[in-house]
């Protein structure tokens, strides 16, 4: 079946479920989900923005002056009226005839990231959970507070960690009749080149356009996430690969635009026949989307800051790319908001091309325009305000996307789970039948029955039961990836309850330590991200610049190369082992397929010829030439046949043992791969695992040696 994405042409502000023509049957509205930590003033702002900003919310935030900046404010921020004005004193001082006044959907002054998120971003995030794409970005000159707003610090988690918490809380608070699959990607645009922050070795990322999928980047690594902490670890891993450098204005300046995307797939829970899973869950009116998967995307974007020319050549080059792409963004937005139908130059920069779908109206938008408070940045601040005013004129017309075929991962996994469950059922029935036949004896003689039972035992241990375990494991694994309100524990990253206890002092918010950098710049400079643990840790300050690869005014910080090399080495090692395991399995399968009589030995000889290296490595001490000769002599006499039959049995034991060991090895390696994938592998743990694997191999070799001795003794 062809992929079919339903995009009904509904009016922009009348969001309708693609499946239902009445809005009332949809999931609860975002307003209903506003958390208890939203203050009264925030709620009134939300109500107001519902009317004014609605699908495009533009917020402007002015950061407090830093220690070495002039403390005298040049801007007056009226949060109640969502207004920003140039201070009268400053206007008079500088001879400005007119006092500039700007109105937005919300305005902020200060460091409170939770308030900013609740008012300006939360609704966009919740929209995504309800099937509407949303794009959130921070725009402003360098050092104005974009990263502070988007990522934040341990003490002031920004938009991204708060959005992560909200996404999982949303699922937990659902009635249980929907299931979700979350996948994430993280990329950056550095000097007009796209880099995959979750897979930095991948270099040739390209932008493609598809009739139903729209504009997308490929090949881009996507990871499925199942907990807030795991998601934050993926982000930290991406952050560690981000291009960051020291500029004249910001010690820790983002030199690239980053786009973090969370794709939410959701569907109504049904059994294989498409009926609701349980009567209790079926009391909601049936909707057309019961038959499909709703797919939506949340893009969280931290743009690089515009900046003036600098003396450093590398920085100048970066700055030119940054300024050009921001200029294109401005141009694109002004063309979009023009009444006339003009050509929109999306293709003039990678940023606008990637954001094409979002900017052209298919996504809900939230923009945080950040300003520096000082007089010396007045010109840039006015430019940012003009940009923000232009964005305010965008009228998004987002629509639900419904996938009706197996293209959605959640659907594919559900189907696979059902198929596996049915296979598991068949295997169970087969085992039961075999057991019954074994106990009834089926008219066999005692000797025959004993032999049959031995074979059955072998097949139970090494055949059907293994298949059953493998099936169960795969079912468990897939089931864990699909989230429902009852499968995830509401373990938020942040404990906002601390806010109330401390009378509104939000700096005491708790966040699982190590997932975000500390606010203190000295401590931050000494943070080193460890991809094996997925955590940032602090080094003694004296070591920090070297460890963080501080470039002075020079090159980009591509941190932790050695750590990546470490992981890469292990992945290669694991790949090699996988290869060996695959070949060994093939060998074992061929032995099992052959007769249980002496021909096994000749089979080994043949295999030895074909797979010289593998076989010699795994069975180094066995004398196969002698084995071949012995096989040749098998016709010579009954005693030889008996002896070979005995050897054959011994070899089969070895093979079974190897198979068992290999299964264990495989499991260990899969675990290691998972650990590496989710950034949870710890150096000691990895070393222990590798040592264990060596021990297994040694054990296999020792076993071979003792078998060889026994065989030699048998041969006399
Ligand atoms: N609202 C705020 N409250 C307190 N400190 C802030 C705030 N915004 C920014 N800062 C501080 O200002 C400095 C610059 O902020 P940040 O790195 O977020 O700027 P940026 O706009 O992302 O810069 P660049 O474009 O160079 O990456 C940081 O030290 C940050 O901690």
PDB file of N, CA and C in Angstrom, residues 551-593:
ATOM      1  N   UNK A 551      39.584  26.751  22.505  1.00  0.00           N
ATOM      2  CA  UNK A 551      40.322  27.103  21.320  1.00  0.00           C
ATOM      3  C   UNK A 551      41.003  28.464  21.365  1.00  0.00           C
ATOM      4  N   UNK A 552      40.956  29.161  22.488  1.00  0.00           N
ATOM      5  CA  UNK A 552      41.418  30.538  22.485  1.00  0.00           C
ATOM      6  C   UNK A 552      40.486  31.280  21.548  1.00  0.00           C
ATOM      7  N   UNK A 553      41.025  31.932  20.551  1.00  0.00           N
ATOM      8  CA  UNK A 553      40.158  32.576  19.566  1.00  0.00           C
ATOM      9  C   UNK A 553      40.151  31.739  18.282  1.00  0.00           C
ATOM     10  N   UNK A 554      40.631  30.523  18.366  1.00  0.00           N
ATOM     11  CA  UNK A 554      40.826  29.730  17.152  1.00  0.00           C
ATOM     12  C   UNK A 554      39.720  28.770  16.823  1.00  0.00           C
ATOM     13  N   UNK A 555      40.100  27.509  16.599  1.00  0.00           N
ATOM     14  CA  UNK A 555      39.192  26.517  16.002  1.00  0.00           C
ATOM     15  C   UNK A 555      37.961  26.158  16.817  1.00  0.00           C
ATOM     16  N   UNK A 556      37.108  25.397  16.179  1.00  0.00           N
ATOM     17  CA  UNK A 556      35.851  24.972  16.789  1.00  0.00           C
ATOM     18  C   UNK A 556      36.140  23.898  17.823  1.00  0.00           C
ATOM     19  N   UNK A 557      35.334  23.865  18.859  1.00  0.00           N
ATOM     20  CA  UNK A 557      35.515  22.822  19.870  1.00  0.00           C
ATOM     21  C   UNK A 557      34.780  21.570  19.451  1.00  0.00           C
ATOM     22  N   UNK A 558      35.476  20.621  18.925  1.00  0.00           N
ATOM     23  CA  UNK A 558      34.834  19.328  18.711  1.00  0.00           C
ATOM     24  C   UNK A 558      35.309  18.437  19.840  1.00  0.00           C
ATOM     25  N   UNK A 559      34.500  18.468  20.905  1.00  0.00           N
ATOM     26  CA  UNK A 559      34.991  17.894  22.157  1.00  0.00           C
ATOM     27  C   UNK A 559      34.971  16.383  22.177  1.00  0.00           C
ATOM     28  N   UNK A 560      35.834  15.864  23.032  1.00  0.00           N
ATOM     29  CA  UNK A 560      35.791  14.451  23.373  1.00  0.00           C
ATOM     30  C   UNK A 560      36.008  13.507  22.204  1.00  0.00           C
ATOM     31  N   UNK A 561      36.935  13.919  21.317  1.00  0.00           N
ATOM     32  CA  UNK A 561      37.233  13.035  20.196  1.00  0.00           C
ATOM     33  C   UNK A 561      37.710  11.681  20.669  1.00  0.00           C
ATOM     34  N   UNK A 562      38.549  11.731  21.732  1.00  0.00           N
ATOM     35  CA  UNK A 562      39.116  10.472  22.190  1.00  0.00           C
ATOM     36  C   UNK A 562      38.020   9.553  22.720  1.00  0.00           C
ATOM     37  N   UNK A 563      36.993  10.129  23.362  1.00  0.00           N
ATOM     38  CA  UNK A 563      35.910   9.304  23.871  1.00  0.00           C
ATOM     39  C   UNK A 563      35.138   8.664  22.740  1.00  0.00           C
ATOM     40  N   UNK A 564      34.952   9.452  21.672  1.00  0.00           N
ATOM     41  CA  UNK A 564      34.215   8.895  20.546  1.00  0.00           C
ATOM     42  C   UNK A 564      35.014   7.767  19.908  1.00  0.00           C
ATOM     43  N   UNK A 565      36.357   7.985  19.869  1.00  0.00           N
ATOM     44  CA  UNK A 565      37.209   6.949  19.282  1.00  0.00           C
ATOM     45  C   UNK A 565      37.090   5.673  20.116  1.00  0.00           C
ATOM     46  N   UNK A 566      37.012   5.860  21.433  1.00  0.00           N
ATOM     47  CA  UNK A 566      36.885   4.710  22.344  1.00  0.00           C
ATOM     48  C   UNK A 566      35.627   3.907  22.021  1.00  0.00           C
ATOM     49  N   UNK A 567      34.520   4.637  21.891  1.00  0.00           N
ATOM     50  CA  UNK A 567      33.249   3.968  21.608  1.00  0.00           C
ATOM     51  C   UNK A 567      33.298   3.323  20.227  1.00  0.00           C
ATOM     52  N   UNK A 568      33.865   4.072  19.268  1.00  0.00           N
ATOM     53  CA  UNK A 568      33.943   3.556  17.902  1.00  0.00           C
ATOM     54  C   UNK A 568      34.706   2.232  17.905  1.00  0.00           C
ATOM     55  N   UNK A 569      35.812   2.219  18.687  1.00  0.00           N
ATOM     56  CA  UNK A 569      36.650   1.017  18.727  1.00  0.00           C
ATOM     57  C   UNK A 569      35.814  -0.166  19.223  1.00  0.00           C
ATOM     58  N   UNK A 570      35.031   0.099  20.264  1.00  0.00           N
ATOM     59  CA  UNK A 570      34.225  -0.982  20.824  1.00  0.00           C
ATOM     60  C   UNK A 570      33.148  -1.438  19.867  1.00  0.00           C
ATOM     61  N   UNK A 571      32.583  -0.462  19.140  1.00  0.00           N
ATOM     62  CA  UNK A 571      31.535  -0.840  18.188  1.00  0.00           C
ATOM     63  C   UNK A 571      32.138  -1.727  17.098  1.00  0.00           C
ATOM     64  N   UNK A 572      33.355  -1.346  16.650  1.00  0.00           N
ATOM     65  CA  UNK A 572      34.005  -2.167  15.618  1.00  0.00           C
ATOM     66  C   UNK A 572      34.272  -3.572  16.142  1.00  0.00           C
ATOM     67  N   UNK A 573      34.764  -3.612  17.384  1.00  0.00           N
ATOM     68  CA  UNK A 573      35.048  -4.897  18.037  1.00  0.00           C
ATOM     69  C   UNK A 573      33.778  -5.758  18.062  1.00  0.00           C
ATOM     70  N   UNK A 574      32.680  -5.098  18.438  1.00  0.00           N
ATOM     71  CA  UNK A 574      31.409  -5.812  18.532  1.00  0.00           C
ATOM     72  C   UNK A 574      30.967  -6.285  17.155  1.00  0.00           C
ATOM     73  N   UNK A 575      31.174  -5.430  16.143  1.00  0.00           N
ATOM     74  CA  UNK A 575      30.804  -5.831  14.779  1.00  0.00           C
ATOM     75  C   UNK A 575      31.572  -7.083  14.366  1.00  0.00           C
ATOM     76  N   UNK A 576      32.893  -7.074  14.696  1.00  0.00           N
ATOM     77  CA  UNK A 576      33.715  -8.237  14.323  1.00  0.00           C
ATOM     78  C   UNK A 576      33.193  -9.480  15.020  1.00  0.00           C
ATOM     79  N   UNK A 577      32.892  -9.334  16.315  1.00  0.00           N
ATOM     80  CA  UNK A 577      32.379 -10.484  17.060  1.00  0.00           C
ATOM     81  C   UNK A 577      31.066 -10.976  16.455  1.00  0.00           C
ATOM     82  N   UNK A 578      30.219 -10.010  16.080  1.00  0.00           N
ATOM     83  CA  UNK A 578      28.929 -10.378  15.480  1.00  0.00           C
ATOM     84  C   UNK A 578      29.153 -11.240  14.254  1.00  0.00           C
ATOM     85  N   UNK A 579      30.147 -10.814  13.472  1.00  0.00           N
ATOM     86  CA  UNK A 579      30.466 -11.529  12.254  1.00  0.00           C
ATOM     87  C   UNK A 579      30.878 -12.955  12.567  1.00  0.00           C
ATOM     88  N   UNK A 580      31.772 -13.064  13.570  1.00  0.00           N
ATOM     89  CA  UNK A 580      32.248 -14.388  13.961  1.00  0.00           C
ATOM     90  C   UNK A 580      31.083 -15.225  14.491  1.00  0.00           C
ATOM     91  N   UNK A 581      30.243 -14.606  15.288  1.00  0.00           N
ATOM     92  CA  UNK A 581      29.104 -15.336  15.847  1.00  0.00           C
ATOM     93  C   UNK A 581      28.200 -15.814  14.728  1.00  0.00           C
ATOM     94  N   UNK A 582      27.975 -14.941  13.732  1.00  0.00           N
ATOM     95  CA  UNK A 582      27.091 -15.324  12.622  1.00  0.00           C
ATOM     96  C   UNK A 582      27.670 -16.548  11.908  1.00  0.00           C
ATOM     97  N   UNK A 583      28.995 -16.517  11.686  1.00  0.00           N
ATOM     98  CA  UNK A 583      29.614 -17.638  10.971  1.00  0.00           C
ATOM     99  C   UNK A 583      29.554 -18.914  11.810  1.00  0.00           C
ATOM    100  N   UNK A 584      29.818 -18.761  13.111  1.00  0.00           N
ATOM    101  CA  UNK A 584      29.743 -19.928  13.993  1.00  0.00           C
ATOM    102  C   UNK A 584      28.330 -20.508  14.027  1.00  0.00           C
ATOM    103  N   UNK A 585      27.370 -19.602  14.040  1.00  0.00           N
ATOM    104  CA  UNK A 585      25.979 -20.066  14.080  1.00  0.00           C
ATOM    105  C   UNK A 585      25.635 -20.843  12.828  1.00  0.00           C
ATOM    106  N   UNK A 586      26.145 -20.306  11.723  1.00  0.00           N
ATOM    107  CA  UNK A 586      25.911 -20.960  10.432  1.00  0.00           C
ATOM    108  C   UNK A 586      26.484 -22.383  10.490  1.00  0.00           C
ATOM    109  N   UNK A 587      27.682 -22.445  11.058  1.00  0.00           N
ATOM    110  CA  UNK A 587      28.375 -23.726  11.181  1.00  0.00           C
ATOM    111  C   UNK A 587      27.575 -24.695  12.057  1.00  0.00           C
ATOM    112  N   UNK A 588      27.122 -24.160  13.190  1.00  0.00           N
ATOM    113  CA  UNK A 588      26.361 -24.994  14.111  1.00  0.00           C
ATOM    114  C   UNK A 588      25.074 -25.478  13.454  1.00  0.00           C
ATOM    115  N   UNK A 589      24.443 -24.559  12.728  1.00  0.00           N
ATOM    116  CA  UNK A 589      23.194 -24.934  12.062  1.00  0.00           C
ATOM    117  C   UNK A 589      23.457 -26.040  11.057  1.00  0.00           C
ATOM    118  N   UNK A 590      24.584 -25.918  10.340  1.00  0.00           N
ATOM    119  CA  UNK A 590      24.863 -26.943   9.322  1.00  0.00           C
ATOM    120  C   UNK A 590      25.143 -28.286   9.980  1.00  0.00           C
ATOM    121  N   UNK A 591      25.808 -28.265  11.145  1.00  0.00           N
ATOM    122  CA  UNK A 591      26.067 -29.517  11.866  1.00  0.00           C
ATOM    123  C   UNK A 591      24.754 -30.128  12.332  1.00  0.00           C
ATOM    124  N   UNK A 592      23.889 -29.236  12.864  1.00  0.00           N
ATOM    125  CA  UNK A 592      22.618 -29.755  13.378  1.00  0.00           C
ATOM    126  C   UNK A 592      21.766 -30.338  12.259  1.00  0.00           C
ATOM    127  N   UNK A 593      21.911 -29.703  11.089  1.00  0.00           N
ATOM    128  CA  UNK A 593      21.094 -30.170   9.970  1.00  0.00           C
ATOM    129  C   UNK A 593      21.596 -31.522   9.453  1.00  0.00           C
TER     130      UNK A 593
END
